Coordinates of C-alpha atoms and ligand atoms in Angstrom, one line a residue:
M1 CA 2.1 45.3 -17.1
R2 CA -1.3 44.3 -18.5
I3 CA -4.2 44.8 -16.2
M4 CA -7.8 43.8 -17.0
H5 CA -10.5 45.4 -15.0
I6 CA -13.8 43.5 -15.0
S7 CA -16.8 45.5 -13.8
A8 CA -20.6 45.9 -14.2
E9 CA -20.3 49.7 -14.5
C10 CA -17.8 52.1 -16.1
Y11 CA -18.3 55.9 -16.7
P12 CA -19.3 57.2 -19.3
V13 CA -20.7 53.9 -20.6
A14 CA -23.0 52.9 -17.8
K15 CA -23.2 54.5 -14.4
V16 CA -25.4 53.8 -11.4
G17 CA -23.0 55.1 -8.7
G18 CA -19.4 55.6 -7.7
L19 CA -18.3 52.2 -9.0
A20 CA -18.6 53.6 -12.6
D21 CA -16.6 56.7 -11.8
V22 CA -13.8 54.6 -10.3
V23 CA -13.7 52.0 -13.2
G24 CA -13.9 54.9 -15.7
A25 CA -10.9 56.7 -14.1
L26 CA -8.5 54.2 -12.5
P27 CA -7.4 52.5 -15.8
K28 CA -6.8 55.9 -17.4
Y29 CA -4.5 57.0 -14.5
Q30 CA -2.8 53.6 -14.5
N31 CA -2.1 54.0 -18.2
A32 CA -0.7 57.5 -17.5
I33 CA 2.0 55.9 -15.4
G34 CA 3.0 53.3 -17.9
A35 CA 0.6 50.4 -17.3
M36 CA -1.6 48.8 -20.0
S37 CA -4.9 48.8 -18.3
S38 CA -8.2 47.9 -20.0
V39 CA -11.8 47.2 -19.0
I40 CA -14.3 44.5 -19.8
M41 CA -18.0 45.1 -19.0
P42 CA -21.5 44.0 -20.2
L43 CA -23.1 45.7 -23.1
Y44 CA -26.3 47.4 -22.0
N45 CA -29.1 48.9 -24.1
N46 CA -28.5 52.5 -23.0
A47 CA -27.8 55.9 -24.4
F48 CA -24.1 55.3 -24.8
T49 CA -24.7 52.1 -26.8
N50 CA -27.2 53.9 -29.0
K51 CA -24.8 56.7 -29.7
H52 CA -21.7 54.7 -30.6
K53 CA -20.7 52.1 -33.1
F54 CA -19.3 48.7 -32.2
I55 CA -17.6 45.8 -34.0
S56 CA -17.7 42.2 -33.0
I57 CA -14.3 40.6 -32.5
H58 CA -15.3 37.3 -31.0
D59 CA -18.4 35.1 -31.2
S60 CA -18.9 32.0 -29.1
Q61 CA -21.2 30.2 -26.7
I62 CA -21.2 29.4 -23.0
S63 CA -23.1 26.8 -21.0
L64 CA -25.1 28.0 -18.1
G65 CA -26.0 24.7 -16.7
N66 CA -28.0 23.0 -19.4
T67 CA -28.7 26.2 -21.3
K68 CA -26.5 27.3 -24.2
V69 CA -26.0 31.0 -24.3
D70 CA -24.5 32.8 -27.3
F71 CA -22.3 35.8 -26.7
S72 CA -20.1 38.2 -28.6
V73 CA -17.2 40.4 -27.5
L74 CA -17.5 43.9 -29.0
K75 CA -15.3 46.8 -29.1
L76 CA -15.9 50.5 -30.1
T77 CA -15.0 51.4 -33.7
E78 CA -13.4 54.7 -32.5
S79 CA -11.2 55.0 -29.4
I80 CA -13.0 57.6 -27.4
L81 CA -11.8 56.6 -23.9
D82 CA -8.2 56.7 -22.5
F83 CA -8.1 52.9 -22.2
D84 CA -9.2 49.9 -24.2
I85 CA -12.7 48.7 -23.4
H86 CA -14.5 45.5 -24.5
F87 CA -18.1 44.5 -24.0
I88 CA -19.7 41.2 -23.5
H89 CA -22.9 41.2 -25.5
I90 CA -25.6 38.7 -24.6
N91 CA -28.9 39.4 -26.2
G92 CA -31.9 39.0 -23.9
L93 CA -29.8 38.5 -20.8
L94 CA -27.3 41.3 -20.3
F95 CA -28.5 43.6 -23.1
K96 CA -31.1 45.5 -21.0
D97 CA -32.0 49.1 -20.5
Y98 CA -30.8 48.8 -16.9
V99 CA -27.6 47.7 -15.2
Y100 CA -29.1 46.0 -12.1
S101 CA -32.5 44.3 -11.4
D102 CA -33.9 42.1 -8.7
N103 CA -32.8 38.9 -10.4
D104 CA -29.3 39.2 -11.8
T105 CA -28.0 35.7 -11.0
D106 CA -27.9 34.4 -14.5
R107 CA -26.9 37.8 -16.0
F108 CA -23.7 38.2 -14.0
L109 CA -22.9 34.5 -14.0
A110 CA -23.0 34.5 -17.8
F111 CA -21.0 37.7 -17.9
Q112 CA -18.2 36.3 -15.8
I113 CA -18.0 33.0 -17.7
A114 CA -18.1 34.7 -21.1
A115 CA -15.4 37.2 -20.0
L116 CA -13.1 34.3 -18.8
D117 CA -13.8 32.2 -21.9
W118 CA -12.7 35.2 -24.0
I119 CA -9.6 35.9 -21.9
L120 CA -8.6 32.2 -22.6
T121 CA -8.5 32.9 -26.3
L122 CA -6.2 36.0 -26.1
N123 CA -2.6 35.9 -27.2
D124 CA -1.7 38.8 -24.9
K125 CA -3.3 37.6 -21.7
P126 CA -3.6 40.0 -18.8
D127 CA -0.9 39.8 -16.1
F128 CA -3.4 40.8 -13.5
I129 CA -7.2 40.4 -13.4
H130 CA -8.8 43.1 -11.3
C131 CA -12.4 42.4 -10.3
H132 CA -14.8 44.9 -8.9
D133 CA -17.6 44.1 -6.5
H134 CA -19.7 40.9 -6.2
H135 CA -20.8 40.9 -9.9
T136 CA -17.3 39.7 -10.7
G137 CA -16.8 37.9 -7.4
L138 CA -16.7 34.3 -8.8
I139 CA -13.9 35.1 -11.2
P140 CA -11.1 34.5 -8.6
F141 CA -12.7 31.2 -7.7
M142 CA -13.2 30.1 -11.3
T143 CA -9.6 30.9 -12.4
Q144 CA -8.3 29.0 -9.5
E145 CA -10.7 26.0 -9.4
S146 CA -12.6 25.5 -12.7
F147 CA -10.9 22.9 -14.9
K148 CA -11.3 24.8 -18.1
Y149 CA -9.6 27.9 -16.8
E150 CA -6.6 26.0 -15.5
S151 CA -4.2 28.0 -17.7
L152 CA -5.2 31.1 -15.8
N153 CA -4.6 29.8 -12.4
K154 CA -1.2 31.6 -12.2
T155 CA -2.7 34.9 -13.1
P156 CA -3.2 36.9 -9.9
T157 CA -6.7 38.1 -9.2
I158 CA -7.4 41.3 -7.2
T159 CA -10.9 42.0 -5.9
T160 CA -11.9 45.5 -4.9
I161 CA -14.9 45.8 -2.5
H162 CA -16.7 49.0 -3.3
N163 CA -19.6 48.0 -1.1
A164 CA -19.9 45.0 1.1
Q165 CA -23.6 45.5 1.7
Y166 CA -24.4 43.8 -1.6
Q167 CA -22.9 40.3 -2.0
G168 CA -24.7 38.7 -4.9
W169 CA -26.2 35.8 -2.8
M170 CA -27.6 32.9 -4.9
S171 CA -29.1 29.6 -3.8
Y172 CA -27.1 26.4 -3.9
E173 CA -29.2 25.1 -6.9
N174 CA -27.2 27.5 -9.1
L175 CA -24.0 25.5 -8.5
Y176 CA -24.5 23.4 -11.6
K177 CA -24.3 26.6 -13.7
L178 CA -20.6 27.1 -12.8
P179 CA -17.9 25.6 -15.1
R180 CA -16.9 22.2 -13.6
F181 CA -14.6 22.1 -10.6
N182 CA -13.7 19.6 -7.9
I183 CA -16.8 19.6 -5.7
E184 CA -14.7 19.1 -2.6
R185 CA -13.7 22.8 -3.1
V186 CA -17.3 24.0 -2.9
G187 CA -16.7 25.6 0.5
L188 CA -14.8 28.3 -1.2
I189 CA -17.9 29.8 -2.7
M190 CA -20.3 29.2 0.2
W191 CA -21.1 31.4 3.2
D192 CA -24.0 30.8 5.5
G193 CA -25.6 28.2 3.3
M194 CA -25.7 30.3 0.2
I195 CA -23.4 30.8 -2.8
N196 CA -21.9 34.1 -1.9
P197 CA -19.8 35.7 -4.7
L198 CA -18.4 38.4 -2.5
A199 CA -17.3 35.9 0.1
A200 CA -15.8 33.7 -2.6
A201 CA -13.8 36.7 -3.9
I202 CA -12.5 37.5 -0.4
K203 CA -11.4 33.8 0.0
C204 CA -10.0 33.3 -3.4
A205 CA -8.6 36.6 -4.7
W206 CA -4.8 36.9 -4.3
R207 CA -5.4 40.4 -2.9
V208 CA -8.5 42.1 -1.5
T209 CA -8.8 45.9 -1.5
T210 CA -11.4 48.3 -0.5
V211 CA -11.9 51.9 -1.3
S212 CA -10.6 53.6 1.9
P213 CA -8.4 52.6 4.9
S214 CA -11.2 53.3 7.4
Y215 CA -13.7 51.2 5.6
M216 CA -11.2 48.3 5.6
E217 CA -11.1 48.5 9.4
E218 CA -14.9 49.0 9.7
L219 CA -15.5 45.9 7.6
K220 CA -13.9 43.7 10.3
H221 CA -16.7 44.7 12.6
N222 CA -19.6 45.5 10.2
A223 CA -19.6 43.7 6.8
N224 CA -23.2 42.5 6.5
G225 CA -22.2 39.0 7.8
L226 CA -18.6 38.8 6.4
E227 CA -16.8 40.3 9.4
L228 CA -15.1 37.1 10.5
L229 CA -14.1 36.3 7.0
L230 CA -12.5 39.7 6.5
R231 CA -10.7 39.3 9.8
A232 CA -9.4 35.9 8.8
E233 CA -8.2 37.2 5.4
S234 CA -6.8 40.5 6.7
A235 CA -3.2 39.7 5.8
K236 CA -4.0 40.0 2.1
A237 CA -6.4 42.9 2.5
I238 CA -5.8 46.7 2.2
G239 CA -7.8 49.9 2.0
I240 CA -6.7 52.3 -0.9
L241 CA -8.6 55.6 -1.0
N242 CA -10.3 56.3 -4.3
G243 CA -9.3 59.3 -6.3
I244 CA -11.4 61.5 -8.5
D245 CA -11.0 62.1 -12.2
S246 CA -9.7 65.6 -12.0
E247 CA -10.2 66.1 -15.8
V248 CA -13.9 65.2 -15.7
W249 CA -14.5 67.0 -12.4
N250 CA -12.8 70.3 -13.0
P251 CA -14.9 73.5 -12.5
A252 CA -12.5 75.3 -14.9
T253 CA -13.4 73.1 -17.9
D254 CA -16.6 71.2 -16.9
T255 CA -19.0 71.6 -19.9
Y256 CA -22.0 70.7 -17.8
I257 CA -21.9 73.7 -15.5
I258 CA -23.3 77.2 -16.2
E259 CA -20.1 79.2 -15.7
N260 CA -16.6 77.8 -15.4
Y261 CA -14.4 79.0 -12.6
K262 CA -11.0 78.6 -11.0
K263 CA -9.8 79.5 -7.5
T264 CA -9.3 83.1 -8.7
S265 CA -12.8 83.4 -10.1
I266 CA -14.6 81.3 -7.6
E267 CA -17.0 83.9 -6.2
A268 CA -18.4 84.9 -9.6
G269 CA -18.4 81.2 -10.8
K270 CA -20.3 79.8 -7.8
K271 CA -22.7 82.7 -7.9
A272 CA -23.7 82.1 -11.5
N273 CA -24.2 78.4 -10.9
K274 CA -26.2 79.1 -7.7
K275 CA -28.3 81.7 -9.4
W276 CA -29.2 79.2 -12.2
L277 CA -30.1 76.6 -9.7
C278 CA -32.2 79.0 -7.6
D279 CA -34.0 80.3 -10.7
Q280 CA -34.8 76.8 -12.0
F281 CA -35.9 75.4 -8.6
N282 CA -37.5 78.5 -7.2
L283 CA -35.1 79.0 -4.3
D284 CA -33.7 82.1 -2.6
E285 CA -30.2 82.7 -3.7
S286 CA -29.4 85.0 -0.8
K287 CA -29.6 82.1 1.7
P288 CA -27.0 79.4 2.1
L289 CA -27.7 76.6 -0.3
F290 CA -27.5 73.1 1.2
A291 CA -27.6 70.1 -1.2
F292 CA -27.9 66.3 -1.2
I293 CA -27.0 64.2 -4.2
G294 CA -27.3 60.4 -4.1
R295 CA -29.0 57.1 -3.9
L296 CA -32.0 57.4 -1.6
V297 CA -31.2 54.3 0.4
G298 CA -30.5 53.4 4.1
E299 CA -26.8 53.4 3.6
K300 CA -26.9 57.1 2.7
G301 CA -29.1 58.0 5.7
A302 CA -31.6 59.2 3.1
E303 CA -34.8 58.1 5.0
L304 CA -33.9 60.7 7.7
L305 CA -33.6 63.6 5.2
P306 CA -37.3 64.4 4.9
Y307 CA -37.5 64.8 8.7
A308 CA -34.2 66.6 9.2
L309 CA -34.9 69.0 6.3
D310 CA -38.4 69.7 7.4
Y311 CA -37.1 70.7 10.8
A312 CA -34.1 72.7 9.5
L313 CA -36.3 74.6 7.0
R314 CA -38.7 75.9 9.7
S315 CA -36.4 78.8 10.4
K316 CA -36.7 79.9 6.7
D317 CA -33.1 81.0 6.5
I318 CA -31.7 78.3 4.3
S319 CA -32.3 77.0 0.8
V320 CA -32.2 73.2 0.1
I321 CA -32.0 71.1 -3.1
V322 CA -32.1 67.3 -3.3
L323 CA -31.2 65.2 -6.3
G324 CA -31.7 61.5 -6.0
S325 CA -33.7 58.4 -6.5
G326 CA -34.2 55.1 -4.7
S327 CA -36.7 54.1 -2.0
K328 CA -40.2 55.0 -3.2
D329 CA -41.2 56.1 0.4
T330 CA -38.3 58.5 0.7
E331 CA -38.9 59.8 -2.8
R332 CA -42.5 60.5 -2.0
Q333 CA -41.7 62.2 1.4
L334 CA -39.1 64.4 -0.3
F335 CA -41.5 65.3 -2.9
E336 CA -44.3 66.1 -0.4
L337 CA -42.0 68.6 1.4
I338 CA -42.0 70.9 -1.7
P339 CA -45.3 72.6 -1.0
R340 CA -44.5 72.8 2.7
H341 CA -41.4 74.9 2.0
T342 CA -42.1 76.6 -1.3
G343 CA -39.3 79.0 -2.2
N344 CA -36.8 77.4 0.2
Y345 CA -36.8 73.7 -0.8
N346 CA -37.0 71.7 -4.0
A347 CA -36.2 68.1 -5.1
F348 CA -35.4 66.5 -8.4
I349 CA -36.4 62.8 -8.1
G350 CA -34.4 60.9 -10.7
Y351 CA -30.9 60.6 -12.1
D352 CA -29.3 63.6 -13.9
E353 CA -25.6 63.8 -14.5
K354 CA -25.6 67.4 -15.7
L355 CA -27.7 68.6 -12.8
S356 CA -25.4 66.9 -10.3
H357 CA -22.4 68.9 -11.7
I358 CA -24.3 72.2 -11.5
I359 CA -25.3 71.4 -7.9
Y360 CA -21.6 70.6 -6.9
A361 CA -20.8 74.0 -8.5
G362 CA -23.7 76.1 -7.2
A363 CA -24.3 74.8 -3.7
D364 CA -22.6 76.2 -0.6
F365 CA -22.8 72.9 1.4
L366 CA -23.2 69.2 0.5
L367 CA -24.9 66.9 3.0
M368 CA -23.7 63.3 3.4
P369 CA -25.3 61.7 6.5
S370 CA -24.2 58.2 5.5
R371 CA -24.7 55.2 7.6
V372 CA -22.1 53.3 5.5
E373 CA -19.7 55.0 3.1
P374 CA -16.9 52.8 1.8
C375 CA -15.3 55.8 0.2
G376 CA -17.8 58.4 -1.1
L377 CA -16.9 60.5 -4.1
N378 CA -19.4 63.2 -3.7
Q379 CA -17.5 64.9 -0.9
M380 CA -14.4 64.9 -3.0
Y381 CA -16.3 66.4 -6.0
S382 CA -17.8 69.0 -3.7
L383 CA -14.3 70.0 -2.4
R384 CA -13.0 70.4 -5.9
Y385 CA -16.0 72.7 -6.7
G386 CA -15.5 74.8 -3.5
T387 CA -18.6 73.4 -1.7
V388 CA -18.2 72.6 2.0
P389 CA -19.0 68.9 2.8
I390 CA -21.1 68.1 5.8
V391 CA -20.5 64.5 6.5
R392 CA -21.0 61.8 9.1
R393 CA -17.6 60.5 10.4
I394 CA -17.6 57.1 8.7
G395 CA -15.6 55.1 6.1
G396 CA -14.0 57.3 3.4
L397 CA -15.8 60.4 4.7
K398 CA -13.7 60.1 7.9
D399 CA -10.6 59.8 5.8
T400 CA -11.2 62.8 3.6
V401 CA -13.1 65.5 5.6
V402 CA -11.7 67.3 8.7
D403 CA -14.0 69.4 10.8
I404 CA -13.5 73.2 11.0
G405 CA -13.4 72.8 14.8
D406 CA -10.2 70.7 14.4
N407 CA -8.5 73.2 12.1
G408 CA -10.2 71.5 9.1
F409 CA -12.4 72.6 6.3
G410 CA -15.7 70.7 6.6
I411 CA -18.4 69.9 9.1
C412 CA -18.5 66.4 10.7
H413 CA -21.1 64.7 12.9
N414 CA -21.0 61.4 14.7
E415 CA -24.4 59.9 14.5
V416 CA -26.9 59.2 11.7
S417 CA -29.8 61.0 13.5
I418 CA -32.2 63.8 12.7
Q419 CA -30.7 65.8 15.5
D420 CA -27.1 65.4 14.3
I421 CA -28.1 66.4 10.8
V422 CA -30.0 69.4 12.0
V423 CA -27.2 70.6 14.3
A424 CA -24.7 70.1 11.4
I425 CA -26.8 72.3 9.1
S426 CA -27.0 74.9 11.9
R427 CA -23.2 74.9 12.2
G428 CA -23.1 75.4 8.4
K429 CA -25.4 78.4 8.7
D430 CA -23.2 79.9 11.4
F431 CA -20.1 79.3 9.3
Y432 CA -21.8 81.0 6.3
K433 CA -22.4 84.1 8.3
H434 CA -18.6 84.6 8.7
Q435 CA -18.2 85.4 5.0
K436 CA -14.5 86.2 5.2
E437 CA -13.6 82.8 6.7
F438 CA -16.2 81.0 4.6
K439 CA -14.8 82.4 1.3
A440 CA -11.2 81.7 2.3
N441 CA -12.2 78.2 3.2
R442 CA -13.8 77.5 -0.1
K443 CA -10.7 78.7 -2.0
H444 CA -8.7 76.4 0.2
I445 CA -10.8 73.3 -0.4
M446 CA -10.6 73.7 -4.1
S447 CA -6.9 73.0 -4.0
I448 CA -7.1 69.8 -1.9
D449 CA -5.6 67.2 -4.2
H450 CA -7.7 64.0 -4.5
S451 CA -6.7 63.2 -8.0
W452 CA -5.9 59.5 -8.8
K453 CA -2.1 60.1 -9.0
V454 CA -1.4 58.6 -5.6
S455 CA -3.9 55.8 -5.6
A456 CA -3.3 54.6 -9.1
K457 CA 0.3 54.2 -8.1
A458 CA -0.7 52.4 -4.9
Y459 CA -2.6 49.8 -7.0
I460 CA 0.4 49.3 -9.2
N461 CA 2.6 48.8 -6.1
L462 CA 0.1 46.3 -4.9
Y463 CA 0.2 44.3 -8.1
N464 CA 4.0 44.4 -8.0
S465 CA 4.0 43.1 -4.5
I466 CA 2.3 39.9 -5.6
N467 CA 4.8 37.1 -6.5
Ligands
ADP501 P1 -22.4 55.4 -4.3 O1 -21.6 54.7 -5.4 O2 -22.5 54.6 -3.1 O3 -23.7 55.8 -4.9 P2 -20.4 57.6 -4.4 O4 -20.3 58.8 -3.6 O5 -19.2 56.8 -4.6 O6 -21.7 56.8 -3.9 O7 -20.8 58.0 -5.9 C1 -22.0 58.4 -6.3 C2 -21.9 59.0 -7.7 O8 -23.2 58.9 -8.3 C3 -21.4 60.4 -7.8 O9 -20.8 60.6 -9.1 C4 -22.7 61.2 -7.8 O10 -22.6 62.5 -8.3 C5 -23.6 60.3 -8.6 N1 -25.0 60.3 -8.4 C6 -25.7 59.7 -7.4 N2 -27.0 60.0 -7.5 C7 -27.2 60.7 -8.6 C8 -28.3 61.3 -9.2 N3 -29.6 61.1 -8.8 N4 -28.1 62.1 -10.3 C9 -26.9 62.2 -10.8 N5 -25.7 61.7 -10.2 C10 -25.9 61.0 -9.1
GLC502 C1 -19.6 52.2 -3.6 C2 -19.7 53.0 -2.3 C3 -19.1 54.3 -2.3 C4 -17.8 54.4 -3.2 C5 -18.0 53.8 -4.5 C6 -16.8 53.8 -5.4 O1 -20.8 52.4 -4.4 O2 -20.9 53.0 -1.8 O3 -18.8 54.8 -1.0 O4 -17.3 55.7 -3.3 O5 -18.5 52.5 -4.4 O6 -15.8 53.0 -4.9

């Protein structure tokens, strides 16, 4: 079974968030159970590209409306990943030192068209085309409706919605940039007067998945305008919980962290990582350490953090570290909190993969007060590193964290509010005081299995169910 994943991100090549982690892991675990899974993504001008060598295996040109755009398909000279990966290289358009910007219409249109043009030329065509998020949302439409891709119209397409907040909207004037199709079919790509790639994918893909069962249900009531569509298409839609790459995220072997540890050495291991963090960030290691890692956006409840943390820190009995970037206002407010709570609070505004691993390893608690969380990987990483997740009951967080009050292992709250976050932190503090139970719990959470084994198989079963 040949599966081609098409995505804007893939770890370790280019990562903005969890999409990269998923696309960097799912193919590997699908291959481990006998599939032939590969990835095609844009080539960006980033650290990975600068560090590795590529060869061109295909050069051609696409039309984006009246503009001719040259592209090449590149592959790595050495196989360093556990799956084949190909890159669409378009100088000046895709090849940037960022993944996303405010105006990506032409970039991802060109990416999708070039990817399909290349697939047309392959001798061994994929049996399934698996698209991720709106950046690849027009592919299911194009394979079904564009005249030049007619030979692909029997190849099933699957779209995974990682986040329905972003839909790739573009104005109607961009219609002429799509490869020719019967204009009477234009309704398939429209939603609310705009070209909407995510809506097009939901309408045209043979199957639609999202990254947790709860989010699938939530989408029927809250999908940034696509609720009715998701209800209408629910017969072909399913939520499959993400896994984590348990080789990359393994405290026993993680090369980013300060001291490796297993369940049997958890106390010493977490202590060493916590000490390093507290030394680096001027925090008190004798207090419970609460952390936040993530994009500083409304979906993550991030704009409440400065207020909730300011309040929680008044009692001076906790340490807090924040790693994130996003909204400039929230970044500034989190930064301004540092002098107010010197010695108990610090923030690293930016993106730092290594630091994120050390925080998962060294923190006692991880905060996720998300407004929307399709799956969330942070809570699963934190479990694997013996760090207690404090989450809002929503989406994938609801599916993966059970409150200690319900015989579970984490702390859950219902609302995205300053009060709920502060109360949850306070419950964490109380739990930390009961060191015997706290230590037993962290050993327990390290062994909760969120590896890809089950979900990689669930996707294969889904492909097999298509006939
Ligand atoms: P989302 O994809 O919505 O951002 P996820 O929980 O699925 O949320 O995944 C977030 C991923 O990005 C995790 O691997 C997390 O560790 C990482 N991450 C987020 N922000 C940062 C940051 N500032 N520095 C390092 N890693 C980050
Ligand atoms: C999205 C979601 C996040 C999910 C990730 C990977 O970015 O916001 O909840 O874990 O995709 O599927």
